[in-house]
Amino acid sequence: MTAPDPVAMLSPCIRGLEPYVPGEQPRIEGLVKLNTNENPYPPSPAVLAAIADAARDERLARYPDPESTELRQAIARRAGVGLEQVFVGNGSDEVLALAFFAFFQHAEPLVMPDVSYSFYRVYARLFGIEAALEPVDEALRVDVAGLAARARQGCAGIVLANPNAPTGIGLPLPAIEQLLAACPQRLVLVDEAYVDFGGESALPLVARHANLLVVQTLSKSRSLAGLRVGFAFGQAHLVEALARVKNSFNSYPLDRLAQAGAQAAIEDEAWFEKNRKAVIDTREGLALALEDLGFDVLPSQANFLFVRHPRRDAGELAAGLRARAVLVRHLRGPRIDAFLRISVGTRDQCARLVDALREILAAPDGATAAG
Ligand code: PMP
């Protein structure tokens, strides 16, 4: 018997698939971890209590509510929308994947900015969706008129992050309305993973636009990246389509612990307000400190800064920081190679970052490693 050819065994669309590469999660003692846009503060104590309660007795022996009804009710209540307008998933990455599958598989290409969340292109390839990349301008701002013009030529939909990733730059609501008007027959997906740090949410537009899906997450502003809960707002027919895809794939994407913990997080408004304000305040201070060190800092409405030093190689800076136990993200790719993406940490963590950068910048080019 001949051995099977492992490549021929693969579905054709998987053979050349390049997956998304998540930021590393190393265990280094005393590490300042500013590479994956997590929240530096812990989740609400109410979250931990709710998770403990959900695990009591024989509860984990039973399947969770497949519709996550109580969690969706809590999200709907807070947002002032109906239960039928809320969808939840295992992280917003999953919500995005289901949305791509449900809405974007058409003959025309999916329109998106060329600098955006890199997972969009991975999902597009996975689902055989052609991507039409609209260049951002020289300041890395999304070209709304360009996206709208491209969409008007015919498209499978539009996807964008607002605030954008990895730039942190936000768009005002009229820009989103412009895109909705340019793409009336297809879905406009607005990924608001970072909206709570100063962006403008498109949620108020959902009632008026049958083709708008707004996706958010508990990973950033609610300090729950480890719980994996994301959600979407859209008119009932969009939520119903997402549920149809979800129930054809995995009926129970959110376990009991995630549903209970997420609900407690949504209901602790005071904790949410305190932490998001702390991140916003720290971000503004960090931006000034980095400018003092000579960095160009893009205006951020997110929990990270996208920065470039006019005279220093970003890869070398990242390596120098790593040698000093400070982790930031150097995303490689056209137009963004010269930048570092730095998550906003606590004040102490940001101070350590700035000290490390000062030390690195004091050394001549090419001598950035510690020691
Ligand atoms: N959208 C954007 C723009 C992101 O940066 C991220 C985080 N990598 C996500 C969605 C996914 O977040 P999560 O799956 O943790 O909800």
Short mmCIF file of C-alpha atoms and ligand atoms in Angstrom, two decimals:
data_model
loop_
_atom_site.label_atom_id
_atom_site.label_comp_id
_atom_site.label_asym_id
_atom_site.label_seq_id
_atom_site.Cartn_x
_atom_site.Cartn_y
_atom_site.Cartn_z
CA MET A 1 0.00 0.00 0.00
CA THR A 2 1.42 3.40 -0.91
CA ALA A 3 1.49 6.07 1.78
CA PRO A 4 -1.14 8.76 1.29
CA ASP A 5 -0.04 12.11 -0.14
CA PRO A 6 -0.71 14.48 2.78
CA VAL A 7 -1.18 17.45 0.45
CA ALA A 8 -3.55 15.69 -1.94
CA MET A 9 -5.61 14.69 1.10
CA LEU A 10 -6.30 18.36 1.88
CA SER A 11 -9.32 20.20 0.54
CA PRO A 12 -7.96 22.31 -2.34
CA CYS A 13 -8.75 25.64 -0.67
CA ILE A 14 -6.65 24.66 2.36
CA ARG A 15 -3.49 23.74 0.43
CA GLY A 16 -2.18 27.27 0.00
CA LEU A 17 -3.97 28.80 2.99
CA GLU A 18 -1.84 31.10 5.11
CA PRO A 19 -3.48 31.38 8.52
CA TYR A 20 -3.71 34.45 10.73
CA VAL A 21 -0.75 34.70 13.11
CA PRO A 22 -1.79 35.71 16.63
CA GLY A 23 0.59 37.68 18.84
CA GLU A 24 2.76 35.49 21.03
CA GLN A 25 1.74 34.63 24.60
CA PRO A 26 5.09 33.81 26.21
CA ARG A 27 5.61 33.12 29.90
CA ILE A 28 8.52 35.30 30.81
CA GLU A 29 8.89 36.45 34.41
CA GLY A 30 8.22 40.18 34.84
CA LEU A 31 7.30 40.60 31.18
CA VAL A 32 5.65 43.86 30.12
CA LYS A 33 3.20 42.48 27.60
CA LEU A 34 2.05 45.14 25.17
CA ASN A 35 1.74 43.01 22.01
CA THR A 36 -1.86 41.76 21.75
CA ASN A 37 -4.07 44.69 22.76
CA GLU A 38 -5.34 43.03 25.90
CA ASN A 39 -6.62 45.11 28.80
CA PRO A 40 -3.95 45.56 31.49
CA TYR A 41 -6.57 45.54 34.26
CA PRO A 42 -8.36 42.44 35.58
CA PRO A 43 -12.03 41.75 34.79
CA SER A 44 -14.76 42.74 37.22
CA PRO A 45 -14.85 40.62 40.40
CA ALA A 46 -18.51 39.99 39.54
CA VAL A 47 -17.29 38.04 36.50
CA LEU A 48 -15.27 35.64 38.62
CA ALA A 49 -18.17 35.17 41.04
CA ALA A 50 -20.58 34.43 38.19
CA ILE A 51 -18.18 31.90 36.65
CA ALA A 52 -17.75 30.13 40.00
CA ASP A 53 -21.50 29.99 40.39
CA ALA A 54 -21.99 28.61 36.87
CA ALA A 55 -19.56 25.79 37.70
CA ARG A 56 -21.32 24.74 40.92
CA ASP A 57 -22.90 21.32 41.48
CA GLU A 58 -23.70 19.33 38.35
CA ARG A 59 -24.11 22.39 36.11
CA LEU A 60 -21.17 21.65 33.84
CA ALA A 61 -22.62 18.21 33.18
CA ARG A 62 -25.38 19.92 31.19
CA TYR A 63 -25.11 21.61 27.81
CA PRO A 64 -25.30 25.39 27.94
CA ASP A 65 -28.19 27.41 26.48
CA PRO A 66 -27.47 27.20 22.72
CA GLU A 67 -28.99 30.66 22.20
CA SER A 68 -27.15 32.34 25.13
CA THR A 69 -30.49 34.00 25.89
CA GLU A 70 -29.67 35.64 29.22
CA LEU A 71 -26.39 37.03 27.96
CA ARG A 72 -28.04 38.35 24.82
CA GLN A 73 -30.79 39.91 26.95
CA ALA A 74 -28.16 41.70 29.05
CA ILE A 75 -26.40 42.98 25.91
CA ALA A 76 -29.71 44.04 24.34
CA ARG A 77 -30.86 45.81 27.52
CA ARG A 78 -27.65 47.80 27.79
CA ALA A 79 -27.70 48.73 24.11
CA GLY A 80 -31.41 49.57 24.06
CA VAL A 81 -32.22 47.10 21.26
CA GLY A 82 -34.36 43.97 21.03
CA LEU A 83 -33.09 40.48 21.83
CA GLU A 84 -33.63 39.54 18.18
CA GLN A 85 -31.01 42.14 17.18
CA VAL A 86 -28.17 40.55 19.16
CA PHE A 87 -25.93 37.64 18.15
CA VAL A 88 -23.12 36.22 20.30
CA GLY A 89 -20.12 34.08 19.44
CA ASN A 90 -16.89 32.57 20.70
CA GLY A 91 -14.85 35.76 20.43
CA SER A 92 -15.59 38.38 17.79
CA ASP A 93 -13.24 36.45 15.50
CA GLU A 94 -15.86 33.72 15.34
CA VAL A 95 -18.67 36.24 14.81
CA LEU A 96 -16.66 37.72 11.92
CA ALA A 97 -16.03 34.28 10.41
CA LEU A 98 -19.73 33.39 10.53
CA ALA A 99 -20.62 36.76 9.01
CA PHE A 100 -18.13 36.29 6.16
CA PHE A 101 -19.63 32.88 5.51
CA ALA A 102 -23.22 34.10 5.73
CA PHE A 103 -22.99 37.32 3.72
CA PHE A 104 -19.86 37.73 1.61
CA GLN A 105 -19.71 34.70 -0.68
CA HIS A 106 -20.76 36.36 -3.93
CA ALA A 107 -19.32 36.66 -7.41
CA GLU A 108 -18.17 40.23 -6.78
CA PRO A 109 -15.21 41.07 -4.52
CA LEU A 110 -15.42 42.11 -0.87
CA VAL A 111 -14.27 45.70 -0.44
CA MET A 112 -11.92 46.57 2.44
CA PRO A 113 -9.05 48.95 3.21
CA ASP A 114 -5.59 47.58 2.35
CA VAL A 115 -4.37 48.32 5.88
CA SER A 116 -6.83 46.67 8.24
CA TYR A 117 -7.28 43.67 10.54
CA SER A 118 -5.34 40.94 8.75
CA PHE A 119 -7.86 38.25 9.68
CA TYR A 120 -10.30 39.65 7.08
CA ARG A 121 -8.06 38.50 4.28
CA VAL A 122 -7.61 35.08 5.87
CA TYR A 123 -11.37 34.57 6.15
CA ALA A 124 -11.79 35.77 2.57
CA ARG A 125 -9.29 33.19 1.33
CA LEU A 126 -10.76 30.45 3.51
CA PHE A 127 -14.23 31.05 2.10
CA GLY A 128 -13.10 31.68 -1.49
CA ILE A 129 -14.05 35.36 -1.40
CA GLU A 130 -12.09 37.74 -3.61
CA ALA A 131 -10.86 40.84 -1.75
CA ALA A 132 -10.75 44.30 -3.35
CA LEU A 133 -8.20 46.26 -1.32
CA GLU A 134 -8.67 50.03 -1.29
CA PRO A 135 -5.44 51.81 -0.35
CA VAL A 136 -5.41 53.94 2.80
CA ASP A 137 -3.96 57.43 2.28
CA GLU A 138 -0.38 58.49 3.03
CA ALA A 139 -1.31 59.18 6.69
CA LEU A 140 -2.78 55.61 6.84
CA ARG A 141 -6.34 56.99 7.04
CA VAL A 142 -9.12 54.94 5.49
CA ASP A 143 -10.17 56.40 2.13
CA VAL A 144 -13.94 56.43 2.59
CA ALA A 145 -14.68 57.96 -0.81
CA GLY A 146 -12.41 55.36 -2.43
CA LEU A 147 -14.16 52.49 -0.64
CA ALA A 148 -17.57 53.89 -1.59
CA ALA A 149 -16.59 54.31 -5.24
CA ARG A 150 -15.21 50.77 -5.37
CA ALA A 151 -18.37 49.39 -3.73
CA ARG A 152 -20.57 51.19 -6.27
CA GLN A 153 -18.91 49.21 -9.07
CA GLY A 154 -20.44 46.07 -7.52
CA CYS A 155 -19.27 44.22 -4.44
CA ALA A 156 -19.98 41.35 -2.08
CA GLY A 157 -20.05 43.86 0.76
CA ILE A 158 -17.72 46.09 2.74
CA VAL A 159 -15.76 45.19 5.86
CA LEU A 160 -13.77 47.59 7.98
CA ALA A 161 -12.62 48.04 11.55
CA ASN A 162 -13.61 51.28 13.27
CA PRO A 163 -11.36 52.36 14.93
CA ASN A 164 -9.10 50.72 12.39
CA ALA A 165 -6.50 48.14 13.29
CA PRO A 166 -3.56 48.36 13.46
CA THR A 167 -3.64 52.16 13.09
CA GLY A 168 -6.14 53.04 15.87
CA ILE A 169 -7.61 55.79 13.68
CA GLY A 170 -11.41 56.18 13.98
CA LEU A 171 -14.01 57.27 11.45
CA PRO A 172 -17.02 59.46 12.29
CA LEU A 173 -20.56 58.16 11.75
CA PRO A 174 -21.22 60.09 8.52
CA ALA A 175 -18.39 58.07 6.94
CA ILE A 176 -20.17 54.83 7.84
CA GLU A 177 -23.41 56.25 6.43
CA GLN A 178 -21.60 57.09 3.22
CA LEU A 179 -20.49 53.44 2.93
CA LEU A 180 -24.00 52.16 3.68
CA ALA A 181 -25.38 54.37 0.91
CA ALA A 182 -22.75 53.09 -1.54
CA CYS A 183 -23.55 49.44 -0.81
CA PRO A 184 -27.33 49.22 -0.39
CA GLN A 185 -27.77 45.62 -1.55
CA ARG A 186 -24.95 44.01 0.42
CA LEU A 187 -23.74 43.87 4.01
CA VAL A 188 -21.56 46.56 5.53
CA LEU A 189 -19.72 45.00 8.47
CA VAL A 190 -18.26 47.43 10.99
CA ASP A 191 -15.86 45.73 13.41
CA GLU A 192 -15.87 47.79 16.60
CA ALA A 193 -13.43 45.72 18.67
CA TYR A 194 -11.83 48.95 19.99
CA VAL A 195 -14.79 51.35 19.94
CA ASP A 196 -15.03 51.76 23.74
CA PHE A 197 -11.71 53.59 23.87
CA GLY A 198 -13.01 56.72 22.17
CA GLY A 199 -14.54 55.65 18.87
CA GLU A 200 -18.04 56.41 17.61
CA SER A 201 -20.29 53.35 17.45
CA ALA A 202 -22.51 52.69 14.46
CA LEU A 203 -25.05 50.99 16.73
CA PRO A 204 -27.57 53.89 16.42
CA LEU A 205 -27.63 53.28 12.65
CA VAL A 206 -28.76 49.66 12.96
CA ALA A 207 -32.47 50.53 13.27
CA ARG A 208 -32.40 52.46 9.99
CA HIS A 209 -30.11 50.22 7.93
CA ALA A 210 -31.09 46.66 7.03
CA ASN A 211 -27.57 45.98 5.71
CA LEU A 212 -25.48 47.00 8.73
CA LEU A 213 -23.82 44.58 11.12
CA VAL A 214 -21.85 46.00 14.05
CA VAL A 215 -19.46 43.60 15.76
CA GLN A 216 -18.00 44.15 19.24
CA THR A 217 -16.03 42.13 21.78
CA LEU A 218 -15.53 41.67 25.50
CA SER A 219 -11.82 40.99 24.93
CA LYS A 220 -10.62 44.59 25.10
CA SER A 221 -12.73 47.03 27.13
CA ARG A 222 -14.09 44.32 29.47
CA SER A 223 -10.72 42.61 30.12
CA LEU A 224 -12.01 39.23 28.95
CA ALA A 225 -9.73 38.16 26.10
CA GLY A 226 -9.36 34.83 27.91
CA LEU A 227 -13.10 34.13 27.97
CA ARG A 228 -13.69 34.45 24.20
CA VAL A 229 -16.94 36.33 23.84
CA GLY A 230 -17.89 38.59 20.95
CA PHE A 231 -21.25 39.86 19.77
CA ALA A 232 -23.01 41.56 16.89
CA PHE A 233 -25.88 43.99 16.48
CA GLY A 234 -28.02 43.91 13.36
CA GLN A 235 -31.62 43.78 12.25
CA ALA A 236 -33.41 40.51 13.03
CA HIS A 237 -32.96 39.05 9.54
CA LEU A 238 -29.15 39.42 9.82
CA VAL A 239 -29.07 37.84 13.28
CA GLU A 240 -31.27 35.03 12.02
CA ALA A 241 -28.85 34.36 9.13
CA LEU A 242 -25.89 34.28 11.52
CA ALA A 243 -27.77 31.88 13.80
CA ARG A 244 -28.50 29.64 10.82
CA VAL A 245 -24.79 29.39 9.98
CA LYS A 246 -23.84 28.95 13.64
CA ASN A 247 -26.38 26.15 14.09
CA SER A 248 -25.00 24.43 10.99
CA PHE A 249 -21.54 24.44 12.50
CA ASN A 250 -21.54 24.44 16.32
CA SER A 251 -24.74 24.92 18.32
CA TYR A 252 -22.91 25.66 21.57
CA PRO A 253 -20.08 28.09 20.80
CA LEU A 254 -20.36 29.73 24.23
CA ASP A 255 -19.95 27.48 27.22
CA ARG A 256 -21.76 28.03 30.53
CA LEU A 257 -18.82 29.79 32.13
CA ALA A 258 -18.44 32.20 29.23
CA GLN A 259 -22.15 33.02 29.15
CA ALA A 260 -22.29 33.68 32.90
CA GLY A 261 -19.02 35.64 33.05
CA ALA A 262 -19.86 37.73 30.02
CA GLN A 263 -23.27 38.65 31.40
CA ALA A 264 -21.72 39.80 34.68
CA ALA A 265 -19.18 41.88 32.75
CA ILE A 266 -21.89 43.56 30.68
CA GLU A 267 -23.83 44.38 33.85
CA ASP A 268 -20.88 45.94 35.72
CA GLU A 269 -21.00 49.38 34.13
CA ALA A 270 -18.89 51.04 36.84
CA TRP A 271 -15.96 48.64 36.35
CA PHE A 272 -16.15 49.09 32.60
CA GLU A 273 -16.17 52.90 32.85
CA LYS A 274 -13.28 53.02 35.31
CA ASN A 275 -10.99 50.78 33.26
CA ARG A 276 -11.70 52.20 29.85
CA LYS A 277 -11.08 55.71 31.18
CA ALA A 278 -7.82 54.59 32.75
CA VAL A 279 -6.70 53.13 29.40
CA ILE A 280 -7.69 56.29 27.52
CA ASP A 281 -5.86 58.55 30.02
CA THR A 282 -2.75 56.39 29.97
CA ARG A 283 -2.81 56.31 26.17
CA GLU A 284 -2.72 60.10 25.97
CA GLY A 285 0.25 60.27 28.36
CA LEU A 286 2.07 57.51 26.52
CA ALA A 287 1.54 59.24 23.17
CA LEU A 288 3.20 62.40 24.51
CA ALA A 289 6.09 60.45 26.03
CA LEU A 290 6.72 58.65 22.73
CA GLU A 291 6.57 61.92 20.80
CA ASP A 292 9.20 63.29 23.20
CA LEU A 293 11.39 60.36 22.19
CA GLY A 294 11.02 61.37 18.54
CA PHE A 295 8.31 58.93 17.46
CA ASP A 296 5.56 59.77 15.00
CA VAL A 297 2.38 58.66 16.78
CA LEU A 298 -0.81 58.13 14.79
CA PRO A 299 -3.94 59.59 16.46
CA SER A 300 -5.49 56.63 18.29
CA GLN A 301 -9.03 56.02 19.47
CA ALA A 302 -8.12 52.47 20.48
CA ASN A 303 -6.22 50.79 23.33
CA PHE A 304 -2.98 50.82 21.37
CA LEU A 305 -0.69 53.23 19.56
CA PHE A 306 0.79 52.77 16.10
CA VAL A 307 4.16 54.52 16.08
CA ARG A 308 7.19 54.97 13.85
CA HIS A 309 10.63 56.33 14.56
CA PRO A 310 11.97 58.35 11.63
CA ARG A 311 15.51 57.05 12.06
CA ARG A 312 15.20 53.61 13.62
CA ASP A 313 14.24 50.25 12.18
CA ALA A 314 11.03 48.98 13.80
CA GLY A 315 12.20 45.36 13.84
CA GLU A 316 15.36 46.34 15.68
CA LEU A 317 13.42 48.40 18.18
CA ALA A 318 11.09 45.48 18.84
CA ALA A 319 14.06 43.14 19.31
CA GLY A 320 15.74 45.61 21.68
CA LEU A 321 12.53 45.87 23.70
CA ARG A 322 12.15 42.11 23.78
CA ALA A 323 15.68 41.80 25.15
CA ARG A 324 14.49 44.09 27.96
CA ALA A 325 11.39 41.96 28.62
CA VAL A 326 9.01 44.40 26.93
CA LEU A 327 6.87 42.89 24.18
CA VAL A 328 5.29 45.00 21.43
CA ARG A 329 4.03 43.94 17.98
CA HIS A 330 5.96 44.51 14.78
CA LEU A 331 3.53 43.60 12.01
CA ARG A 332 5.23 42.98 8.72
CA GLY A 333 3.59 44.02 5.52
CA PRO A 334 3.60 46.67 2.85
CA ARG A 335 3.10 50.20 4.26
CA ILE A 336 3.25 49.16 7.93
CA ASP A 337 6.76 47.70 8.19
CA ALA A 338 8.18 50.84 9.75
CA PHE A 339 5.65 50.87 12.59
CA LEU A 340 5.32 49.28 16.00
CA ARG A 341 1.93 48.57 17.50
CA ILE A 342 2.05 49.15 21.23
CA SER A 343 -0.87 48.17 23.49
CA VAL A 344 -1.63 50.62 26.28
CA GLY A 345 -0.66 49.00 29.57
CA THR A 346 -0.85 50.25 33.14
CA ARG A 347 1.02 53.47 33.94
CA ASP A 348 3.91 51.42 35.35
CA GLN A 349 4.11 49.20 32.30
CA CYS A 350 4.11 52.23 29.99
CA ALA A 351 6.85 53.84 32.09
CA ARG A 352 8.95 50.69 31.69
CA LEU A 353 8.38 50.74 27.94
CA VAL A 354 9.42 54.38 27.68
CA ASP A 355 12.55 53.80 29.82
CA ALA A 356 13.53 50.83 27.68
CA LEU A 357 13.02 52.81 24.46
CA ARG A 358 15.05 55.73 25.83
CA GLU A 359 17.91 53.36 26.56
CA ILE A 360 17.70 51.74 23.12
CA LEU A 361 17.56 55.09 21.32
CA ALA A 362 20.62 56.32 23.24
CA ALA A 363 22.67 53.50 21.69
CA PRO A 364 23.86 53.84 18.08
CA ASP A 365 21.93 52.17 15.21
CA GLY A 366 22.35 48.42 15.08
CA ALA A 367 23.31 48.19 18.75
CA THR A 368 19.86 47.90 20.22
CA ALA A 369 20.15 44.58 22.07
CA ALA A 370 20.34 44.71 25.86
CA GLY A 371 23.58 44.31 27.77
N1 PMP B 1 -11.29 42.68 15.37
C1 PMP B 1 -10.15 43.35 15.51
C2 PMP B 1 -9.94 44.58 14.74
C3 PMP B 1 -9.15 42.88 16.39
O1 PMP B 1 -8.00 43.53 16.51
C4 PMP B 1 -9.39 41.71 17.13
C5 PMP B 1 -8.36 41.19 18.11
N2 PMP B 1 -7.31 40.49 17.52
C6 PMP B 1 -10.58 41.03 16.93
C7 PMP B 1 -11.52 41.55 16.06
C8 PMP B 1 -10.89 39.72 17.60
O2 PMP B 1 -11.12 39.85 18.95
P1 PMP B 1 -11.76 38.68 19.81
O3 PMP B 1 -11.85 37.45 18.94
O4 PMP B 1 -10.86 38.51 20.96
O5 PMP B 1 -13.13 39.17 20.19
#
